[in-house]
Amino acid sequence: MKKKSFVPTAPRLPARRRGLQAAGAVAGLWASGLGWAADPVASGTPSNTPAGQKVMRYAFKTSETGMDPVRLSDLYSRYLTAHIFESLYTYDHLARPALIKPLTADGMPEASADFKVFTIKVRPGIFFADDPVFQGKPRELVAQDYVYTFKRFADPANKAQSWSDLEELKFVGLNEQHDETVASRKPFDYDRVVPGIRALDRYTLRLELRDTRPRLIESLADCSLRGAVAREVVEHYGDQINAHPVGTGPFVLAAWRRSSLITLARNPAYRERYYDAQPAADDAEGQALLARFKGRRLPMLDRVEVSIIEEPQPRWLSFLNKEHDFLDVVPEEYINQAMPGGKVVPSLAHHGVQGYQSLAPDQFLTLYNMEDPVVGGYTPEKIALRRAMNLAMDVRREIDFVRRGQGIPGQSPIVPHTSGYDPKFRSEMGEYDPAKAKALLDLYGYVDRDGDGWREQPDGSPLRLWHATQSDQQYVALSERWQRDMTAIGIKVELRVAQWPENLRAAEAGKLMMWFLGLSAAQYDGQGALTLYYGPQAGAGNLARFKNEQFDEVYRKMLVLPDGPEREALFLQAKRIAVAYAPYKIHLHRYVTDLARPWIVGYRRPLFWLDWWQYIDVDDSQRKA
C-alpha cells in the first residue's frame, strides 16, 4: 500500500498538527571570519572505539526531553524512541515514493469496504527487551499491548501532545472515554472495553472508526509515538517511566546523561530480522544499497552514541575533528565549506567524506494571526494587506544569502514528496513583486496620509505591525531582511524577541500578530499540511486561526476519499483557497545536506520516518585507513 504525508522543526511542534511535525529548525548561529589555512580534517583523531564493536557517533542540535512516547512533542526525543519501540507498520527504508510495510503486524490490515473497520494480526514470537519487571521471563508482544498503548494517549493524566491526532481519527468510544474522564476527574479506566480499539484474541487487533479513514495505516506507521509499550512496565516505573523505555525495537537505552550524552545499544533479545527493501527499478542508489545489504541481520550497529551540541560551530568542528562520524543537516552557514553546489569540497573528499543532499519534505513560513484586528480578517482590504506583504518578501534573496542557496521558493502549503505536491504548480505565493504590492496597498487605502513615509490604515489610523522573533543569529538575519522588505513598501514593523517555546505558546493562544515557523512532513499524505488552514484546528495545527467553511468542507471531503483524481482536484481547490486568503506566506522548501565519514555505510536520508540506525553499518577497514 503506497502512502502519500506531513510535521514543525527543532523542537517538533506538538503532534496534534495532524501529519505535521513542529520545526523550530529555523534557528541557527552565524559564524564570522571562520576558516582554516591548513587541512581541517588532518589534525583530527578517531574516537576510542571498543574492540570489535561497531559504533556510530553524532550530535543532536537540541536536547532530548525524555523517552516516554506519550509525553513527547520534540523531534529529537522521537529519534530515540523510534529505535526503541516498534509500531505495527513502518516505511520501506529505500522505497521512493514512500511505501508502508508490516513491522510487528503479520501482513497488511484487512479493511472494510467503507474503511471504518480494520483487522490487524500481530506477528507471534516478537518479544520486549529484557527488563527486571519481567522477572527473567520472555515477555511476548500481543494485541492488547497496542490497545493499552493507544489508550495511554487518551488518558488526560498523561497530557499527551499527540492525543488530538488519535482524537481526530474518532475510534469508537475512545473520545467519549477521554471526555468522561476529564468531566469526572476520576482516574482513566484502562480495563474499560472501548469498542473502537479491541484485542479479539492474543494476536488480533480490531480498530473501528466513526468516519471513513482510507489512510489510517499512516497513523500506525510511527515507531516514535505509536510503538507498543507494556502495561506492567509503565505501572512499575510510574513517574520514572520517561527514563525507562522498554520496547521491542532494535536498540535499548544503555546510558543517559540528560542533555549531554545518550547511548543506545543493540537489543540482545531482538528477533531475527533481515535487511530487505523495495527500491524502484530505476533507483540506482537504492538498488546498490539493496544489493550490498540484502539478507544482513538487523541492526548492524552495536551502539549509537548521541551527544547534544546546540550551537552550529562546535557541532561542525566536532565532525571535522573526527569526534563524530556523522553530521546530520550541515548548518547552512557552513554549506560552502562542506558541499557547495552539491559536491563535497576536495579537503573533505580527500579523506573519504561522503555527502548526501536532498530536497526535504518541509516548509518555512510566516503566519498571520487571522483574529488580529490589524493583519487578520476576511474583508478585501485585510486580504490585500497580507497579499501585499507576501508579494514584498524577497524569498530568493533569503534563500541565497541567509540560507546559502539551500532551498526553493514555495508555491503552496503542500511540501515535496507528499501527495498533492505538484512541482509545476505556480501561484502568487511564489512571486516577488514590490510594485504590485504597493499598487495593492494604494488601491485599498493603505497610504501615507501624514507624509512621514509610513502608510496608515484605510480609516486613517496608524498601521502598527509587529513580528515575533528569536534571538539566535539566523532568526535575526531572517527578521532583519523581512523588516527591510516591509520598509521598501512603506510598512513600519517592530520586531519582538522571545524564546521559541514562549513564541509557540503565544501563537497557540492567539497572542502573536506574525511569526516565522518551520514545518516538516510526518506522513506521505499531503493533507497533513492543510491542517494549517482547517478551522477546527485553530490554535493547534492551525496557528493562524484561519476559518473558512469552504476550505473546511474541502478538507472533510479529502479525509474520506481514497487517493485518486477526485482527491487531487480537491488538493488543487484547497491550494487556491490558501493562496487567495493568505493567512500564511510560504517562503521555501529546504535542501538538507548530511555528511558521513567513509566508514559509515548504508546511509540514506529518510523522508518522514525517524528510524534508520538499524540500516547503517560501520566498515572498520575504512576507519583504520
Coordinates of C-alpha atoms in Angstrom, one line a residue, residues 175-575:
N175 CA -13.1 10.1 22.6
E176 CA -16.1 9.6 24.8
Q177 CA -14.0 7.8 27.5
H178 CA -11.4 10.7 27.4
D179 CA -14.2 13.3 27.8
E180 CA -15.9 11.4 30.5
T181 CA -12.7 11.1 32.4
V182 CA -12.0 14.8 32.2
A183 CA -15.5 15.6 33.4
S184 CA -15.5 13.2 36.3
R185 CA -11.9 13.9 37.3
K186 CA -11.5 10.2 38.1
P187 CA -8.6 8.1 37.0
F188 CA -8.7 6.7 33.5
D189 CA -10.1 3.2 33.4
Y190 CA -7.7 1.1 31.3
D191 CA -9.8 -2.0 31.8
R192 CA -12.9 -0.5 30.3
V193 CA -13.8 -2.0 26.9
V194 CA -13.5 0.5 24.1
P195 CA -15.4 -0.8 21.0
G196 CA -13.1 1.0 18.6
I197 CA -9.8 -0.5 19.9
R198 CA -10.1 -4.1 21.0
A199 CA -8.0 -7.3 21.1
L200 CA -10.2 -10.1 19.7
D201 CA -7.6 -12.6 20.8
R202 CA -3.9 -12.8 21.7
Y203 CA -2.7 -11.7 18.3
T204 CA -5.8 -10.0 16.6
L205 CA -6.4 -6.2 16.9
R206 CA -9.7 -4.7 15.7
L207 CA -10.0 -1.0 15.1
E208 CA -13.3 0.7 14.4
L209 CA -13.8 4.3 13.4
R210 CA -16.8 6.5 13.3
D211 CA -15.8 8.0 9.9
T212 CA -14.2 6.6 6.8
R213 CA -10.4 6.8 7.0
P214 CA -8.7 5.2 3.9
R215 CA -5.2 6.3 5.1
L216 CA -5.4 5.0 8.7
I217 CA -2.3 2.9 8.2
E218 CA -0.2 6.1 8.1
S219 CA -1.1 6.8 11.7
L220 CA 0.0 3.3 12.6
A221 CA 3.4 3.6 10.9
D222 CA 5.2 5.8 13.5
C223 CA 7.6 3.9 15.9
S224 CA 8.4 7.1 17.7
L225 CA 4.9 7.6 19.0
R226 CA 2.8 4.5 18.3
G227 CA 5.3 1.9 19.3
A228 CA 3.9 -0.7 21.8
V229 CA 4.6 -0.3 25.5
A230 CA 4.0 -3.0 28.1
R231 CA 1.5 -2.1 30.8
E232 CA 3.4 -3.7 33.6
V233 CA 6.5 -1.6 32.7
V234 CA 4.6 1.6 32.8
E235 CA 2.9 0.8 36.1
H236 CA 6.1 -0.4 37.7
Y237 CA 8.2 2.7 36.9
G238 CA 5.4 5.2 37.3
D239 CA 6.7 8.8 37.2
Q240 CA 10.1 7.4 36.2
I241 CA 8.9 5.8 33.0
N242 CA 10.4 8.6 31.0
A243 CA 13.8 7.2 31.8
H244 CA 12.9 3.5 31.5
P245 CA 11.9 2.9 27.9
V246 CA 11.3 -0.8 27.2
G247 CA 10.2 -1.7 23.7
T248 CA 10.5 -4.4 21.1
G249 CA 12.8 -2.4 18.9
P250 CA 16.4 -3.0 17.6
F251 CA 18.0 -0.8 20.3
V252 CA 17.8 -0.4 24.1
L253 CA 18.8 2.6 26.3
A254 CA 22.3 1.8 27.6
A255 CA 23.3 5.1 29.2
W256 CA 21.8 8.5 29.6
R257 CA 23.3 11.8 30.8
R258 CA 20.5 14.3 30.3
S259 CA 21.1 16.9 27.7
S260 CA 24.6 15.6 27.3
L261 CA 25.1 12.0 26.0
I262 CA 22.6 9.2 25.2
T263 CA 23.8 5.7 24.3
L264 CA 21.6 3.2 22.6
A265 CA 22.9 -0.4 22.3
R266 CA 21.9 -3.3 20.2
N267 CA 18.9 -5.1 21.7
P268 CA 20.4 -8.6 22.5
A269 CA 16.8 -10.0 22.5
Y270 CA 15.9 -8.6 19.1
R271 CA 14.3 -11.1 16.9
E272 CA 15.7 -12.3 13.6
R273 CA 15.0 -9.5 11.2
Y274 CA 16.9 -9.1 7.9
Y275 CA 17.6 -6.2 5.6
D276 CA 15.2 -6.1 2.7
A277 CA 13.5 -3.3 0.8
Q278 CA 11.8 -2.4 -2.5
P279 CA 13.6 0.5 -4.2
A280 CA 12.3 1.5 -7.6
A281 CA 13.8 -0.3 -10.6
D282 CA 15.4 3.0 -11.9
D283 CA 16.7 4.0 -8.4
A284 CA 20.4 3.3 -8.9
E285 CA 21.4 4.3 -5.3
G286 CA 18.6 2.3 -3.8
Q287 CA 19.3 -0.8 -5.8
A288 CA 23.0 -0.6 -4.9
L289 CA 22.2 -0.4 -1.2
L290 CA 19.8 -3.3 -1.5
A291 CA 22.4 -5.4 -3.4
R292 CA 25.0 -4.7 -0.7
F293 CA 23.0 -5.3 2.4
K294 CA 20.1 -7.6 1.4
G295 CA 19.9 -10.5 3.9
R296 CA 22.1 -8.9 6.6
R297 CA 20.7 -9.3 10.1
L298 CA 19.5 -6.1 11.7
P299 CA 20.7 -4.0 13.5
M300 CA 24.2 -3.9 12.0
L301 CA 25.5 -1.4 14.6
D302 CA 26.3 -2.4 18.2
R303 CA 25.9 1.1 19.6
V304 CA 24.9 4.6 18.8
E305 CA 26.3 7.5 20.9
V306 CA 24.4 10.8 20.6
S307 CA 25.9 14.0 22.1
I308 CA 24.0 17.2 22.4
I309 CA 25.7 20.2 20.8
E310 CA 23.3 23.0 20.3
E311 CA 25.5 25.6 18.6
P312 CA 26.3 25.0 14.9
Q313 CA 30.0 25.9 15.1
P314 CA 31.1 23.3 17.7
R315 CA 28.9 20.7 16.1
W316 CA 30.6 21.4 12.7
L317 CA 34.1 21.3 14.3
S318 CA 33.3 18.0 16.1
F319 CA 32.7 16.4 12.8
L320 CA 35.9 18.0 11.2
N321 CA 37.9 16.7 14.2
K322 CA 36.6 13.2 13.8
E323 CA 34.9 13.3 17.2
H324 CA 31.7 12.3 15.3
D325 CA 31.2 10.0 12.4
F326 CA 28.1 11.7 11.0
L327 CA 26.8 15.2 10.7
D328 CA 23.0 15.5 10.4
V329 CA 22.0 18.6 8.4
V330 CA 25.0 20.7 7.8
P331 CA 24.4 24.2 9.3
E332 CA 23.6 26.5 6.3
E333 CA 26.4 28.8 7.2
Y334 CA 28.9 26.0 6.5
I335 CA 27.5 24.7 3.3
N336 CA 30.2 26.4 1.2
Q337 CA 32.9 24.8 3.4
A338 CA 31.2 21.4 3.1
M339 CA 29.3 20.7 -0.1
P340 CA 28.8 23.8 -2.3
G341 CA 26.8 23.1 -5.5
G342 CA 26.1 19.6 -4.3
K343 CA 29.7 18.4 -4.3
V344 CA 31.9 17.6 -1.3
V345 CA 34.8 20.1 -1.1
P346 CA 38.2 18.5 -2.0
S347 CA 39.7 18.8 1.5
L348 CA 36.9 16.6 2.8
A349 CA 36.6 14.3 -0.2
H350 CA 40.3 13.6 0.1
H351 CA 39.5 11.9 3.5
G352 CA 36.6 10.0 2.0
V353 CA 33.8 12.1 3.5
Q354 CA 30.5 11.3 1.8
G355 CA 27.9 14.0 1.2
Y356 CA 24.1 13.5 0.8
Q357 CA 21.9 16.3 -0.4
S358 CA 18.1 16.2 -0.9
L359 CA 15.0 18.3 -1.1
A360 CA 13.3 17.9 2.3
P361 CA 9.5 17.5 2.8
D362 CA 9.3 20.7 4.8
Q363 CA 8.5 24.4 4.5
F364 CA 9.2 27.6 6.2
L365 CA 6.5 30.2 6.5
T366 CA 5.2 33.4 8.1
L367 CA 1.9 33.1 9.9
Y368 CA -0.6 35.9 10.3
N369 CA -3.0 35.8 13.2
M370 CA -6.4 35.9 11.5
E371 CA -8.0 37.2 14.7
D372 CA -5.7 40.1 15.0
P373 CA -7.6 43.4 14.3
V374 CA -4.8 44.8 12.0
V375 CA -3.4 41.9 9.9
G376 CA -6.3 39.4 10.4
G377 CA -9.8 39.4 8.9
Y378 CA -11.5 38.4 5.7
T379 CA -12.6 41.8 4.3
P380 CA -11.0 42.8 0.9
E381 CA -8.6 45.4 2.5
K382 CA -7.3 42.9 5.1
I383 CA -6.7 40.2 2.4
A384 CA -5.0 42.9 0.3
L385 CA -2.6 43.8 3.2
R386 CA -1.5 40.2 3.6
R387 CA -1.1 39.7 -0.1
A388 CA 0.9 42.8 -0.4
M389 CA 3.2 41.8 2.4
N390 CA 3.7 38.4 0.8
L391 CA 4.5 39.9 -2.6
A392 CA 7.1 42.2 -0.9
M393 CA 9.1 39.3 0.6
D394 CA 12.2 38.6 -1.5
V395 CA 12.4 34.9 -0.8
R396 CA 15.0 34.3 -3.5
R397 CA 17.4 36.7 -1.6
E398 CA 16.5 34.9 1.7
I399 CA 17.5 31.6 0.1
D400 CA 20.7 32.9 -1.5
F401 CA 22.0 35.0 1.4
V402 CA 20.5 33.7 4.7
R403 CA 20.2 30.1 3.7
R404 CA 23.3 29.9 1.4
G405 CA 21.2 28.7 -1.6
Q406 CA 19.7 25.8 0.4
G407 CA 16.1 25.9 -0.8
I408 CA 13.5 26.5 -3.5
P409 CA 10.6 29.1 -3.3
G410 CA 7.3 27.7 -2.0
Q411 CA 4.2 28.0 -4.2
S412 CA 1.6 26.3 -1.9
P413 CA 1.3 24.7 1.6
I414 CA 1.9 21.2 0.2
V415 CA 5.5 20.0 0.6
P416 CA 7.7 17.9 -1.7
H417 CA 7.5 14.1 -1.5
T418 CA 3.8 14.2 -0.3
S419 CA 0.6 13.6 -2.2
G420 CA -0.9 16.8 -3.6
Y421 CA 2.5 18.3 -4.3
D422 CA 2.9 19.5 -7.9
P423 CA 6.4 20.9 -8.8
K424 CA 4.8 22.6 -11.8
F425 CA 2.2 24.5 -9.7
R426 CA 2.7 28.2 -9.7
S427 CA 0.8 30.9 -7.7
E428 CA 1.1 34.4 -6.3
M429 CA 2.6 32.7 -3.2
G430 CA 5.9 32.3 -5.1
E431 CA 6.0 35.8 -6.6
Y432 CA 8.3 38.7 -5.6
D433 CA 6.8 41.9 -6.9
P434 CA 7.1 45.0 -4.7
A435 CA 5.5 47.2 -7.4
K436 CA 2.4 45.0 -7.3
A437 CA 2.5 45.1 -3.5
K438 CA 2.5 48.9 -3.5
A439 CA -0.3 49.1 -6.0
L440 CA -2.5 46.8 -3.9
L441 CA -1.9 48.9 -0.8
D442 CA -2.7 52.1 -2.6
L443 CA -5.9 50.6 -4.1
Y444 CA -7.2 49.5 -0.8
G445 CA -6.4 52.7 1.1
Y446 CA -3.2 51.9 2.9
V447 CA -1.5 55.2 2.0
D448 CA 0.8 57.7 3.7
R449 CA -1.6 60.5 4.7
D450 CA 0.7 62.5 7.1
G451 CA 3.8 62.5 4.9
D452 CA 6.1 60.7 7.5
G453 CA 7.0 58.0 5.0
W454 CA 4.9 55.3 6.5
R455 CA 1.4 54.0 5.4
E456 CA -1.7 54.4 7.5
Q457 CA -4.7 52.1 7.6
P458 CA -7.7 52.8 5.3
D459 CA -9.5 54.6 8.1
G460 CA -6.5 56.9 8.7
S461 CA -5.3 55.2 12.0
P462 CA -1.7 54.2 12.3
L463 CA -0.6 51.0 10.7
R464 CA 1.3 49.4 13.6
L465 CA 2.7 46.0 12.9
W466 CA 4.9 43.7 14.9
H467 CA 6.6 40.4 14.3
A468 CA 7.6 37.8 16.9
T469 CA 11.2 36.6 16.5
Q470 CA 14.0 34.9 18.4
S471 CA 17.5 36.0 19.5
D472 CA 19.6 33.4 17.6
Q473 CA 21.5 34.8 14.7
Q474 CA 19.7 33.1 11.9
Y475 CA 16.3 34.4 13.2
V476 CA 17.9 37.8 13.5
A477 CA 19.1 37.6 9.9
L478 CA 15.7 36.5 8.7
S479 CA 13.9 39.1 10.7
E480 CA 16.1 42.0 9.6
R481 CA 15.7 41.0 5.9
W482 CA 12.0 40.8 6.3
Q483 CA 11.9 44.2 8.0
R484 CA 13.8 45.7 5.1
D485 CA 11.3 44.2 2.6
M486 CA 8.4 45.8 4.5
T487 CA 10.2 49.1 4.8
A488 CA 10.6 49.1 1.0
I489 CA 6.8 49.2 0.5
G490 CA 6.2 51.8 3.3
I491 CA 5.2 49.5 6.1
K492 CA 6.8 50.1 9.5
V493 CA 7.2 47.0 11.7
E494 CA 8.6 46.2 15.1
L495 CA 10.5 43.1 16.0
R496 CA 9.7 41.5 19.4
V497 CA 12.2 38.9 20.7
A498 CA 11.3 35.9 22.8
Q499 CA 12.4 32.3 23.2
W500 CA 11.0 29.7 20.8
P501 CA 8.8 28.0 23.4
E502 CA 7.4 31.3 24.5
N503 CA 6.5 32.3 21.0
L504 CA 4.9 28.9 20.4
R505 CA 2.7 29.2 23.5
A506 CA 1.7 32.7 22.5
A507 CA 0.9 31.6 19.0
E508 CA -1.3 28.8 20.3
A509 CA -3.1 31.3 22.5
G510 CA -3.6 33.7 19.5
K511 CA -1.5 36.4 21.1
L512 CA 1.1 36.9 18.3
M513 CA 0.5 39.1 15.3
M514 CA 3.1 37.4 13.0
W515 CA 5.8 34.8 13.4
F516 CA 8.2 32.7 11.4
L517 CA 7.8 28.9 11.6
G518 CA 9.1 25.7 10.1
L519 CA 7.2 22.5 9.5
S520 CA 8.1 19.1 8.2
A521 CA 6.0 16.2 6.9
A522 CA 5.3 13.3 9.1
Q523 CA 3.4 11.2 6.6
Y524 CA 3.1 10.8 2.9
D525 CA -0.4 12.2 2.8
G526 CA -0.1 15.9 1.9
Q527 CA -3.4 16.7 3.7
G528 CA -1.4 17.0 6.9
A529 CA -0.1 20.3 5.7
L530 CA -3.6 21.6 5.1
T531 CA -4.3 21.3 8.9
L532 CA -2.6 24.7 8.9
Y533 CA -5.9 26.1 7.4
Y534 CA -8.5 23.8 9.0
G535 CA -10.9 25.7 11.2
P536 CA -11.5 23.1 14.0
Q537 CA -7.7 23.0 14.5
A538 CA -7.5 26.8 15.2
G539 CA -4.9 27.3 17.9
A540 CA -3.4 23.9 17.4
G541 CA -2.3 22.7 13.9
N542 CA -3.9 25.9 12.6
L543 CA -1.8 28.5 14.3
A544 CA -3.1 31.3 12.0
R545 CA -6.6 30.6 13.4
F546 CA -7.9 30.7 9.8
K547 CA -11.6 29.8 9.4
N548 CA -13.3 29.3 6.1
E549 CA -16.2 27.0 5.7
Q550 CA -15.5 26.3 2.0
F551 CA -12.0 25.2 2.9
D552 CA -13.2 23.1 5.8
E553 CA -15.7 21.3 3.6
V554 CA -12.9 20.5 1.1
Y555 CA -10.7 19.2 4.0
R556 CA -13.5 17.0 5.3
K557 CA -14.2 15.5 1.9
M558 CA -10.5 14.7 1.4
L559 CA -10.4 12.8 4.7
V560 CA -12.8 10.2 3.4
L561 CA -11.9 9.9 -0.2
P562 CA -9.3 7.3 -1.4
D563 CA -6.3 8.6 -3.3
G564 CA -7.2 9.4 -7.0
P565 CA -8.2 12.1 -9.4
E566 CA -11.1 13.3 -7.3
R567 CA -9.0 13.9 -4.3
E568 CA -6.2 15.5 -6.4
A569 CA -8.8 18.0 -7.6
L570 CA -9.7 18.8 -4.0
F571 CA -6.0 19.4 -3.3
L572 CA -5.9 22.0 -6.1
Q573 CA -9.0 23.7 -4.7
A574 CA -7.5 23.8 -1.2
K575 CA -4.3 25.3 -2.5

